[in-house]
Short mmCIF file of C-alpha atoms and ligand atoms in Angstrom, two decimals:
data_model
loop_
_atom_site.label_atom_id
_atom_site.label_comp_id
_atom_site.label_asym_id
_atom_site.label_seq_id
_atom_site.Cartn_x
_atom_site.Cartn_y
_atom_site.Cartn_z
CA MET A 279 0.00 0.00 0.00
CA ALA A 280 2.86 2.40 0.69
CA ARG A 281 4.02 1.95 -2.92
CA ASP A 282 0.45 2.48 -4.20
CA LEU A 283 0.11 5.66 -2.16
CA ALA A 284 3.41 6.93 -3.51
CA SER A 285 2.66 6.37 -7.18
CA VAL A 286 -0.94 5.66 -8.18
CA TRP A 287 -3.96 7.87 -8.91
CA HIS A 288 -7.13 5.74 -8.82
CA PRO A 289 -10.31 6.21 -10.88
CA PHE A 290 -13.37 7.86 -9.31
CA THR A 291 -11.43 8.09 -6.05
CA GLN A 292 -11.02 10.92 -3.55
CA HIS A 293 -7.40 10.44 -2.62
CA ALA A 294 -7.76 12.51 0.55
CA LEU A 295 -9.75 9.53 1.86
CA TRP A 296 -8.12 6.65 -0.02
CA ALA A 297 -5.50 5.64 2.53
CA GLY A 298 -7.96 6.04 5.41
CA ASP A 299 -10.31 3.58 3.72
CA ASP A 300 -7.70 0.88 4.24
CA PRO A 301 -7.88 -0.50 0.68
CA LEU A 302 -7.35 -4.17 -0.06
CA VAL A 303 -4.49 -5.29 -2.28
CA ILE A 304 -5.98 -8.04 -4.46
CA ASP A 305 -3.52 -10.77 -5.23
CA ARG A 306 -5.50 -13.53 -6.94
CA ALA A 307 -9.01 -14.68 -7.68
CA GLU A 308 -10.96 -17.84 -8.31
CA GLY A 309 -14.64 -18.35 -9.10
CA VAL A 310 -16.58 -15.69 -7.21
CA TRP A 311 -13.75 -15.11 -4.74
CA LEU A 312 -11.10 -12.39 -4.57
CA TYR A 313 -8.05 -13.04 -2.36
CA ASP A 314 -6.01 -10.23 -0.85
CA SER A 315 -2.28 -10.14 -0.27
CA ASP A 316 -2.79 -11.47 3.28
CA GLY A 317 -4.65 -14.48 1.91
CA ALA A 318 -8.09 -13.36 3.15
CA ARG A 319 -10.92 -14.02 0.71
CA TYR A 320 -13.89 -11.85 -0.26
CA LEU A 321 -16.97 -12.80 -2.23
CA ASP A 322 -16.99 -10.57 -5.34
CA GLY A 323 -20.54 -9.25 -4.87
CA VAL A 324 -20.37 -6.71 -7.70
CA SER A 325 -18.71 -8.88 -10.38
CA SER A 326 -15.61 -6.65 -10.24
CA LEU A 327 -17.69 -3.65 -11.27
CA TRP A 328 -20.34 -5.53 -13.24
CA VAL A 329 -18.11 -7.52 -15.57
CA THR A 330 -17.50 -11.07 -14.30
CA VAL A 331 -19.83 -13.62 -15.88
CA HIS A 332 -18.60 -17.21 -15.38
CA GLY A 333 -16.35 -16.38 -12.44
CA HIS A 334 -12.71 -15.38 -12.17
CA ARG A 335 -10.12 -17.52 -13.93
CA GLU A 336 -12.74 -19.62 -15.66
CA PRO A 337 -10.68 -22.48 -17.19
CA ALA A 338 -12.32 -22.31 -20.64
CA ILE A 339 -11.70 -18.57 -21.00
CA ASN A 340 -8.16 -18.88 -19.64
CA GLU A 341 -7.53 -21.59 -22.22
CA ALA A 342 -9.00 -19.52 -25.08
CA ILE A 343 -6.73 -16.59 -24.22
CA ARG A 344 -3.67 -18.85 -23.94
CA ALA A 345 -4.42 -20.48 -27.30
CA GLN A 346 -4.83 -17.05 -28.90
CA LEU A 347 -1.58 -15.89 -27.31
CA ASP A 348 0.25 -18.76 -28.98
CA ARG A 349 -1.13 -17.74 -32.36
CA LEU A 350 -1.51 -13.97 -32.63
CA ASP A 351 -1.03 -11.42 -29.85
CA HIS A 352 -2.14 -8.33 -31.68
CA ALA A 353 -2.51 -7.00 -35.19
CA THR A 354 -4.12 -3.72 -36.08
CA PHE A 355 -7.74 -3.72 -37.28
CA LEU A 356 -6.97 -0.63 -39.36
CA GLY A 357 -6.29 -2.09 -42.79
CA LEU A 358 -6.09 -5.71 -41.57
CA THR A 359 -8.54 -8.20 -40.16
CA HIS A 360 -8.32 -11.40 -38.13
CA GLU A 361 -10.29 -14.51 -37.26
CA PRO A 362 -11.15 -13.68 -33.61
CA GLY A 363 -12.49 -10.26 -34.63
CA ILE A 364 -14.62 -11.76 -37.40
CA ALA A 365 -15.85 -14.73 -35.38
CA LEU A 366 -16.82 -12.52 -32.45
CA ALA A 367 -18.78 -10.16 -34.71
CA GLU A 368 -20.66 -13.17 -36.09
CA ALA A 369 -21.38 -14.48 -32.59
CA LEU A 370 -22.56 -11.09 -31.35
CA LEU A 371 -24.89 -10.60 -34.30
CA ALA A 372 -26.30 -14.13 -33.95
CA GLY A 373 -27.73 -13.14 -30.57
CA ALA A 374 -28.37 -9.45 -31.22
CA PRO A 375 -31.73 -7.67 -31.16
CA SER A 376 -33.40 -7.70 -34.56
CA GLY A 377 -32.14 -5.32 -37.20
CA LEU A 378 -28.56 -5.02 -35.94
CA SER A 379 -26.15 -6.34 -38.53
CA ARG A 380 -22.75 -4.64 -38.09
CA VAL A 381 -20.20 -4.64 -35.28
CA PHE A 382 -17.83 -1.74 -34.64
CA TYR A 383 -15.31 -2.47 -31.88
CA ALA A 384 -14.11 -0.09 -29.19
CA GLY A 385 -12.27 -0.47 -25.89
CA ASP A 386 -14.37 0.51 -22.87
CA GLY A 387 -18.02 1.31 -22.40
CA ALA A 388 -17.40 5.03 -22.72
CA SER A 389 -15.49 4.61 -25.97
CA ALA A 390 -18.36 2.57 -27.43
CA VAL A 391 -20.77 5.36 -26.45
CA GLU A 392 -18.41 7.92 -27.95
CA ALA A 393 -18.36 6.01 -31.25
CA ALA A 394 -22.17 5.67 -31.26
CA LEU A 395 -22.67 9.41 -30.70
CA LYS A 396 -20.32 10.29 -33.54
CA MET A 397 -21.95 7.70 -35.80
CA ALA A 398 -25.39 9.16 -35.11
CA PHE A 399 -24.27 12.70 -35.85
CA GLN A 400 -22.41 11.73 -39.01
CA PHE A 401 -25.28 9.50 -40.16
CA ALA A 402 -27.60 12.52 -40.14
CA ALA A 403 -25.01 14.79 -41.75
CA GLN A 404 -24.52 12.32 -44.57
CA ARG A 405 -28.22 12.43 -45.27
CA GLY A 406 -27.92 16.18 -45.62
CA GLU A 407 -29.40 16.96 -42.22
CA SER A 408 -27.97 19.22 -39.56
CA ARG A 409 -28.72 17.50 -36.27
CA PRO A 410 -26.26 18.69 -33.62
CA LEU A 411 -28.41 17.79 -30.59
CA PHE A 412 -28.45 14.67 -28.44
CA LEU A 413 -31.42 13.85 -26.28
CA SER A 414 -30.60 12.14 -23.01
CA VAL A 415 -32.23 11.16 -19.74
CA ALA A 416 -31.72 12.69 -16.30
CA GLU A 417 -29.88 10.32 -13.94
CA GLY A 418 -28.28 8.56 -16.92
CA TYR A 419 -24.67 7.44 -17.01
CA HIS A 420 -22.80 6.54 -20.18
CA GLY A 421 -19.14 6.83 -19.27
CA ASP A 422 -16.57 9.47 -18.51
CA THR A 423 -15.24 10.72 -21.87
CA LEU A 424 -16.53 14.15 -22.92
CA GLY A 425 -19.20 12.93 -25.34
CA ALA A 426 -20.40 10.33 -22.86
CA VAL A 427 -20.38 12.87 -20.01
CA SER A 428 -22.40 15.25 -22.23
CA VAL A 429 -25.25 12.75 -22.40
CA GLY A 430 -24.89 11.82 -18.73
CA GLY A 431 -27.49 13.02 -16.26
CA ILE A 432 -25.71 12.72 -12.92
CA GLY A 433 -24.59 16.19 -11.83
CA LEU A 434 -21.76 14.87 -9.68
CA PHE A 435 -20.02 13.56 -12.79
CA SER A 436 -20.97 16.22 -15.33
CA ASP A 437 -21.48 19.63 -13.65
CA THR A 438 -17.76 20.43 -13.48
CA TYR A 439 -17.33 19.91 -17.20
CA ARG A 440 -20.56 21.62 -18.36
CA PRO A 441 -18.76 24.51 -20.15
CA ILE A 442 -16.93 22.09 -22.42
CA LEU A 443 -19.72 19.61 -23.18
CA LEU A 444 -21.87 18.94 -26.26
CA GLU A 445 -25.29 20.47 -26.64
CA THR A 446 -27.97 18.17 -25.29
CA ARG A 447 -31.58 18.22 -24.18
CA GLN A 448 -32.47 16.23 -21.12
CA ILE A 449 -35.79 14.70 -20.18
CA PRO A 450 -36.81 13.61 -16.65
CA SER A 451 -35.85 10.11 -15.58
CA PRO A 452 -38.64 7.51 -15.73
CA GLY A 453 -37.02 5.94 -12.66
CA VAL A 454 -37.71 8.73 -10.15
CA GLY A 455 -40.57 10.95 -9.07
CA ASP A 456 -44.15 10.49 -8.04
CA GLY A 457 -46.64 8.04 -9.44
CA SER A 458 -46.48 4.46 -10.61
CA PRO A 459 -43.72 3.22 -12.95
CA SER A 460 -46.09 3.47 -15.91
CA GLN A 461 -47.13 7.02 -14.95
CA ARG A 462 -43.48 8.03 -14.68
CA ALA A 463 -42.73 6.41 -18.04
CA ALA A 464 -45.64 8.32 -19.56
CA ALA A 465 -44.39 11.60 -18.08
CA SER A 466 -40.87 11.04 -19.47
CA CYS A 467 -42.27 10.13 -22.87
CA ALA A 468 -44.46 13.24 -22.85
CA ALA A 469 -41.38 15.36 -22.09
CA LEU A 470 -39.53 13.60 -24.89
CA ALA A 471 -42.38 14.28 -27.32
CA GLN A 472 -42.37 17.95 -26.29
CA VAL A 473 -38.67 18.36 -27.00
CA MET A 474 -39.15 16.62 -30.32
CA GLU A 475 -42.03 18.90 -31.20
CA ARG A 476 -39.87 21.97 -30.61
CA GLU A 477 -36.49 20.76 -31.86
CA GLY A 478 -36.90 17.26 -33.27
CA GLU A 479 -35.36 18.24 -36.57
CA ARG A 480 -32.12 19.10 -34.80
CA VAL A 481 -31.89 15.89 -32.72
CA CYS A 482 -29.65 13.16 -34.16
CA ALA A 483 -30.11 10.59 -31.40
CA VAL A 484 -31.90 9.68 -28.21
CA ILE A 485 -29.65 7.74 -25.84
CA VAL A 486 -31.10 5.60 -23.08
CA GLU A 487 -30.04 2.98 -20.56
CA PRO A 488 -32.71 0.36 -21.24
CA MET A 489 -34.84 -0.75 -18.25
CA VAL A 490 -32.45 0.41 -15.52
CA GLN A 491 -30.27 3.44 -14.92
CA ALA A 492 -27.49 1.52 -13.30
CA ALA A 493 -24.96 4.07 -12.07
CA ALA A 494 -27.72 6.27 -10.66
CA GLY A 495 -28.38 3.49 -8.14
CA MET A 496 -30.21 0.80 -10.14
CA LEU A 497 -33.18 3.04 -10.97
CA THR A 498 -35.48 0.62 -12.72
CA HIS A 499 -38.33 1.79 -14.95
CA SER A 500 -41.24 0.53 -16.99
CA ALA A 501 -40.66 -1.00 -20.43
CA ASP A 502 -43.25 1.53 -21.65
CA PHE A 503 -40.55 4.19 -21.53
CA LEU A 504 -38.37 2.32 -23.98
CA ARG A 505 -41.28 1.73 -26.34
CA GLY A 506 -42.23 5.40 -26.17
CA ALA A 507 -38.64 6.53 -26.74
CA ARG A 508 -38.44 4.21 -29.75
CA ARG A 509 -41.61 5.68 -31.26
CA CYS A 510 -40.63 9.31 -30.57
CA ALA A 511 -37.11 8.93 -31.96
CA ALA A 512 -38.37 7.31 -35.15
CA ALA A 513 -41.09 9.93 -35.64
CA ALA A 514 -38.48 12.71 -35.38
CA GLY A 515 -36.04 10.96 -37.72
CA ALA A 516 -33.55 10.49 -34.87
CA LEU A 517 -31.70 7.30 -33.97
CA LEU A 518 -32.30 5.37 -30.76
CA ILE A 519 -29.08 4.39 -29.00
CA ALA A 520 -29.57 1.65 -26.40
CA ASP A 521 -26.60 1.74 -24.04
CA GLU A 522 -26.37 -1.88 -22.88
CA VAL A 523 -22.88 -1.53 -21.42
CA ALA A 524 -24.17 -2.41 -17.95
CA THR A 525 -27.29 -4.38 -18.88
CA GLY A 526 -25.98 -6.57 -21.70
CA PHE A 527 -24.98 -10.24 -21.50
CA GLY A 528 -27.68 -11.48 -19.20
CA ARG A 529 -27.52 -9.12 -16.23
CA THR A 530 -31.22 -8.25 -16.42
CA GLY A 531 -32.28 -11.87 -16.89
CA ARG A 532 -32.42 -11.47 -20.68
CA MET A 533 -29.47 -11.35 -23.05
CA TRP A 534 -30.25 -7.67 -23.76
CA ALA A 535 -32.41 -5.36 -21.67
CA VAL A 536 -34.23 -4.10 -24.79
CA GLU A 537 -35.76 -7.58 -25.06
CA HIS A 538 -37.95 -6.76 -22.03
CA ALA A 539 -39.67 -4.12 -24.16
CA GLU A 540 -39.29 -5.86 -27.52
CA VAL A 541 -37.66 -2.74 -28.85
CA ALA A 542 -35.12 -2.68 -31.67
CA PRO A 543 -32.58 0.14 -31.33
CA ASP A 544 -30.65 1.64 -34.26
CA LEU A 545 -27.39 1.48 -32.32
CA LEU A 546 -26.56 -0.68 -29.31
CA THR A 547 -23.46 -0.20 -27.19
CA CYS A 548 -22.06 -3.04 -25.10
CA GLY A 549 -18.92 -3.71 -23.07
CA LYS A 550 -18.35 -4.81 -19.46
CA GLY A 551 -19.51 -8.48 -19.54
CA LEU A 552 -18.53 -8.92 -23.20
CA THR A 553 -15.21 -10.61 -22.38
CA GLY A 554 -16.67 -12.36 -19.34
CA GLY A 555 -14.84 -9.83 -17.19
CA TYR A 556 -11.33 -10.46 -18.49
CA LEU A 557 -10.17 -7.73 -20.85
CA PRO A 558 -11.27 -4.29 -22.01
CA LEU A 559 -13.39 -4.64 -25.13
CA SER A 560 -16.63 -2.98 -26.16
CA ALA A 561 -18.67 -2.66 -29.31
CA VAL A 562 -21.33 -0.69 -31.13
CA LEU A 563 -23.87 -2.80 -32.99
CA ALA A 564 -25.49 -0.92 -35.88
CA THR A 565 -28.28 -1.45 -38.38
CA GLU A 566 -27.57 -1.95 -42.06
CA GLU A 567 -29.25 1.41 -42.74
CA VAL A 568 -26.73 3.24 -40.57
CA TYR A 569 -23.83 1.24 -41.96
CA GLU A 570 -24.83 1.88 -45.57
CA ALA A 571 -25.00 5.62 -45.03
CA PHE A 572 -21.23 5.48 -44.51
CA LEU A 573 -20.50 3.93 -47.90
CA GLY A 574 -19.17 6.01 -50.77
CA SER A 575 -16.00 6.98 -52.56
CA PRO A 576 -13.26 8.60 -50.43
CA SER A 577 -14.11 12.02 -51.79
CA THR A 578 -17.62 11.86 -50.31
CA GLY A 579 -16.09 11.99 -46.81
CA ARG A 580 -18.40 9.23 -45.66
CA THR A 581 -15.71 7.23 -43.92
CA PHE A 582 -16.13 6.80 -40.17
CA PHE A 583 -12.80 8.30 -39.14
CA HIS A 584 -12.77 6.78 -35.71
CA GLY A 585 -10.88 3.94 -34.05
CA HIS A 586 -8.17 3.06 -31.60
CA THR A 587 -4.75 1.48 -31.69
CA TYR A 588 -6.00 -1.64 -29.92
CA THR A 589 -9.38 -1.87 -31.66
CA ALA A 590 -10.46 -5.55 -31.74
CA ASN A 591 -7.41 -6.82 -29.87
CA PRO A 592 -7.34 -10.56 -30.67
CA LEU A 593 -6.79 -11.66 -27.05
CA ALA A 594 -9.84 -9.71 -25.93
CA CYS A 595 -11.87 -11.03 -28.88
CA ALA A 596 -10.84 -14.61 -28.03
CA ALA A 597 -11.93 -14.11 -24.42
CA ALA A 598 -15.27 -12.66 -25.57
CA LEU A 599 -15.86 -15.50 -27.99
CA ALA A 600 -15.19 -18.08 -25.26
CA ASN A 601 -17.50 -16.14 -22.94
CA LEU A 602 -20.37 -16.16 -25.45
CA THR A 603 -19.83 -19.85 -26.21
CA LEU A 604 -19.99 -20.70 -22.50
CA MET A 605 -23.10 -18.56 -22.08
CA THR A 606 -24.86 -20.64 -24.71
CA GLU A 607 -23.55 -23.99 -23.47
CA ARG A 608 -24.41 -23.26 -19.85
CA GLY A 609 -27.72 -21.45 -20.35
CA THR A 610 -26.29 -18.48 -18.48
CA VAL A 611 -29.12 -16.09 -19.33
CA ALA A 612 -31.77 -18.47 -17.96
CA ARG A 613 -29.60 -18.97 -14.88
CA ALA A 614 -29.37 -15.18 -14.47
CA ALA A 615 -33.16 -14.89 -14.57
CA ALA A 616 -33.46 -17.61 -11.91
CA LEU A 617 -30.79 -15.92 -9.79
CA GLY A 618 -32.81 -12.73 -9.97
CA GLU A 619 -35.84 -14.50 -8.51
CA GLN A 620 -33.69 -15.99 -5.76
CA LEU A 621 -32.30 -12.56 -4.97
CA ALA A 622 -35.82 -11.17 -4.73
CA ALA A 623 -36.84 -13.87 -2.25
CA LEU A 624 -33.69 -13.54 -0.17
CA LEU A 625 -33.95 -9.74 -0.01
CA ALA A 626 -37.68 -9.61 0.76
CA PRO A 627 -37.25 -9.55 4.57
CA LEU A 628 -34.97 -6.50 4.28
CA ALA A 629 -37.40 -4.45 2.21
CA ALA A 630 -39.26 -3.01 5.19
CA GLU A 631 -36.02 -1.87 6.83
CA VAL A 632 -34.61 0.22 3.98
CA SER A 633 -35.91 2.99 1.78
CA GLU A 634 -36.32 0.80 -1.32
CA ILE A 635 -34.89 -2.28 -2.99
CA ARG A 636 -34.76 -2.02 -6.79
CA ARG A 637 -33.90 -4.97 -8.98
CA ILE A 638 -34.06 -6.29 -12.49
CA GLY A 639 -32.51 -9.71 -13.04
CA THR A 640 -29.36 -9.76 -10.94
CA MET A 641 -28.89 -5.98 -10.96
CA THR A 642 -29.85 -4.92 -7.46
CA GLY A 643 -29.77 -1.64 -5.54
CA ILE A 644 -30.52 -1.49 -1.82
CA ASP A 645 -31.40 2.15 -1.23
CA LEU A 646 -30.61 3.14 2.35
CA GLY A 647 -32.11 6.55 1.74
CA SER A 648 -30.04 8.69 4.10
CA HIS A 649 -29.34 11.39 1.45
CA ASP A 650 -26.43 12.80 3.47
CA PRO A 651 -23.19 12.11 1.60
CA ASP A 652 -21.01 13.01 4.57
CA ARG A 653 -22.45 10.18 6.64
CA ARG A 654 -21.22 7.70 4.02
CA VAL A 655 -23.87 5.19 5.04
CA GLY A 656 -23.45 3.11 1.90
CA ALA A 657 -19.68 2.99 2.35
CA ARG A 658 -20.07 2.00 6.00
CA VAL A 659 -22.37 -0.90 5.15
CA CYS A 660 -19.92 -2.06 2.51
CA ARG A 661 -17.07 -1.84 5.03
CA VAL A 662 -18.92 -4.00 7.56
CA ALA A 663 -19.66 -6.51 4.79
CA ARG A 664 -16.01 -6.50 3.78
CA ASP A 665 -14.94 -7.27 7.32
CA ARG A 666 -17.23 -10.31 7.07
CA GLY A 667 -15.77 -11.52 3.78
CA VAL A 668 -18.06 -9.93 1.18
CA TRP A 669 -16.92 -7.24 -1.25
CA VAL A 670 -19.64 -4.85 -2.40
CA ARG A 671 -19.43 -1.24 -3.51
CA PRO A 672 -21.95 1.52 -2.92
CA LEU A 673 -23.29 4.16 -5.28
CA GLY A 674 -23.84 6.88 -2.69
CA ASP A 675 -26.44 5.51 -0.28
CA VAL A 676 -27.31 2.62 -2.54
CA VAL A 677 -25.57 -0.69 -1.87
CA VAL A 678 -25.23 -2.53 -5.16
CA LEU A 679 -25.40 -6.30 -5.49
CA MET A 680 -24.48 -7.70 -8.87
CA PRO A 681 -23.02 -11.17 -8.40
CA PRO A 682 -21.19 -13.10 -11.12
CA LEU A 683 -23.82 -15.03 -13.08
CA ALA A 684 -22.07 -18.31 -12.18
CA ILE A 685 -22.54 -17.78 -8.44
CA HIS A 686 -23.78 -20.86 -6.57
CA ASP A 687 -26.93 -20.82 -4.45
CA ASP A 688 -25.04 -21.04 -1.15
CA GLU A 689 -22.72 -18.21 -2.19
CA LEU A 690 -25.71 -16.06 -3.14
CA GLU A 691 -27.23 -16.69 0.28
CA LEU A 692 -23.95 -15.75 1.94
CA LEU A 693 -23.84 -12.52 -0.09
CA VAL A 694 -27.37 -11.48 0.85
CA ASP A 695 -27.13 -12.61 4.50
CA THR A 696 -23.89 -10.70 4.98
CA VAL A 697 -25.14 -7.50 3.38
CA ARG A 698 -28.42 -7.70 5.27
CA ASP A 699 -26.56 -8.08 8.59
CA ALA A 700 -24.26 -5.21 7.62
CA VAL A 701 -27.24 -2.94 6.92
CA ARG A 702 -28.75 -3.86 10.28
CA GLN A 703 -25.50 -3.26 12.12
CA VAL A 704 -24.96 0.17 10.60
CA ARG A 705 -28.60 1.04 11.29
CA ALA A 706 -28.18 -0.07 14.91
CA GLU A 707 -25.14 2.17 15.21
CA GLY A 708 -27.44 5.04 14.38
CA ALA A 709 -26.07 5.83 10.97
CA GLY A 710 -29.19 5.07 8.97
N1 PMP B 175 -22.66 2.99 -20.07
C1 PMP B 175 -23.23 2.47 -18.98
C2 PMP B 175 -24.70 2.21 -18.99
C3 PMP B 175 -22.46 2.18 -17.85
O1 PMP B 175 -23.05 1.67 -16.75
C4 PMP B 175 -21.07 2.41 -17.90
C5 PMP B 175 -20.15 2.12 -16.73
N2 PMP B 175 -20.69 1.92 -15.51
C6 PMP B 175 -20.52 2.96 -19.06
C7 PMP B 175 -21.34 3.22 -20.13
C8 PMP B 175 -19.06 3.26 -19.16
O2 PMP B 175 -18.32 2.08 -19.27
P1 PMP B 175 -16.76 2.09 -18.99
O3 PMP B 175 -16.60 2.35 -17.53
O4 PMP B 175 -16.32 0.72 -19.39
O5 PMP B 175 -16.17 3.15 -19.83
#
C-alpha cells in the first residue's frame, strides 16, 4: 500500500480519503472469490464492477486466451482483419436484437458510447441533415469521456465539465418521481415528445439505458418508456441508442435489456460483460441502414474516421468468444433470470427496513435513503460486509449487489445474508 500511495492515482477516487479507507491489495481470484495479499478471501458481490460472468479464472476462457496468445497477440484492425475479430462479430450478431447487422469495436463502455454518438451525428449529416443535438435522460450514465459525459445526467459527474460539453436536451428520468412506474414512463415520454415537437429536426439521437439506470443506483423503470422513446425517436427521424454496457450479456435476466420491451434500437453499445470480465473490449452494434450511409467513394467523406490502436485486440476477442460460447452452453441467461428470482426472495425480509430495494434480473440496488453524503452510510455498510468476507461497492447511499452469473446458491445466500446483517449493524449504530 505504501508503494500504491506513492505512485498511483485511482479512478473515481477521492485520494484525501483513499489511505484512510484501508484498501485491499488483491492478489488472486478464483470463481466468485477475490483473495487479498494477506490471503483473506472476499466474495466478489459486484462482479468486479459488473463484468464477471462465469467467475474469475474460468478455465475455458483462460484456455482460449492462452491459445490465442500462442497464435496472434495483436494486429491492427486498421487495414487488416483477423479470425477472432470476425468470429466474435458473427457471434454477437447471432444473438443481437433484430435489425442489428454490423459490429464496430471499441475499448471501454465510454469509448463505445463515444463512437455511437459520432456515428449518429455523421449518419444525419450524410443524409444532408444538420442535427447537432443529443437527447438524453436525467440520472443517466454513459461513461466518462466528454461525449459520454455530455449525455450523462448525474450532476456529480458532469457539472464540473458543463462549459466544455456537447449540446444536449435532457428529459426527466422515468425511474424517479411520483406516481407508478407506468405514470413516470408516460411523463418522461411526454417530455420527450415535447422536446421533439420543438427541436426534433435538430436531434440526431436519443440515448437511453434500457430498463435500468445503473450508475444512478439501479433506478429501474417501466418497459413503456423504452417503447415510447423508440416511437418518438423514429417519428423525429432520430436514432435510438440503447446503451447496454451495464445491462448486456444477461444481467437483467435477458441477453439484452431491450428484449424486455421488444424494442429494436438503431445502435446498441455493449462492453463490461462482453469478455466475461477479463479484458477491455466494447462494441457498437449498428443497423444496415446506418452502416450503408457510410458507404461512398473517399471524396464523399463518408468514412467513419474513428478507431483506436488496440481496436479488436485478438486476445480480448478470443476471451469474448469463449464467454459467449460458455453462455450458450451453460444457459447463463436463464440462470441469471433464476438468480434474480432468488435474490428477490432472499432480499424480501430486508425491504421493510430500507428505503427501497430495486432490482431487475441480478442488478440490485438497496437504497438506504439517508441522502447525506457526509455520513457515508453506503460505504459504511460495505465496510462492515467486507470485514465479514463480502466485497460490495456503494453508489452513494445505494448498496449494489451484482453477483457473477455463475454464483452458486449457497454463495448467493452468503452474499445477501452478509449485506443484510451489515445494513442492520450500521442502522443499529445510528447511521441510517
Ligand atoms: N454505459 C453504462 C450504462 C455504464 O453503466 C457504464 C459504466 N458503468 C458505461 C457506459 C461506461 O463504461 P466504462 O466504464 O467501461 O467506460
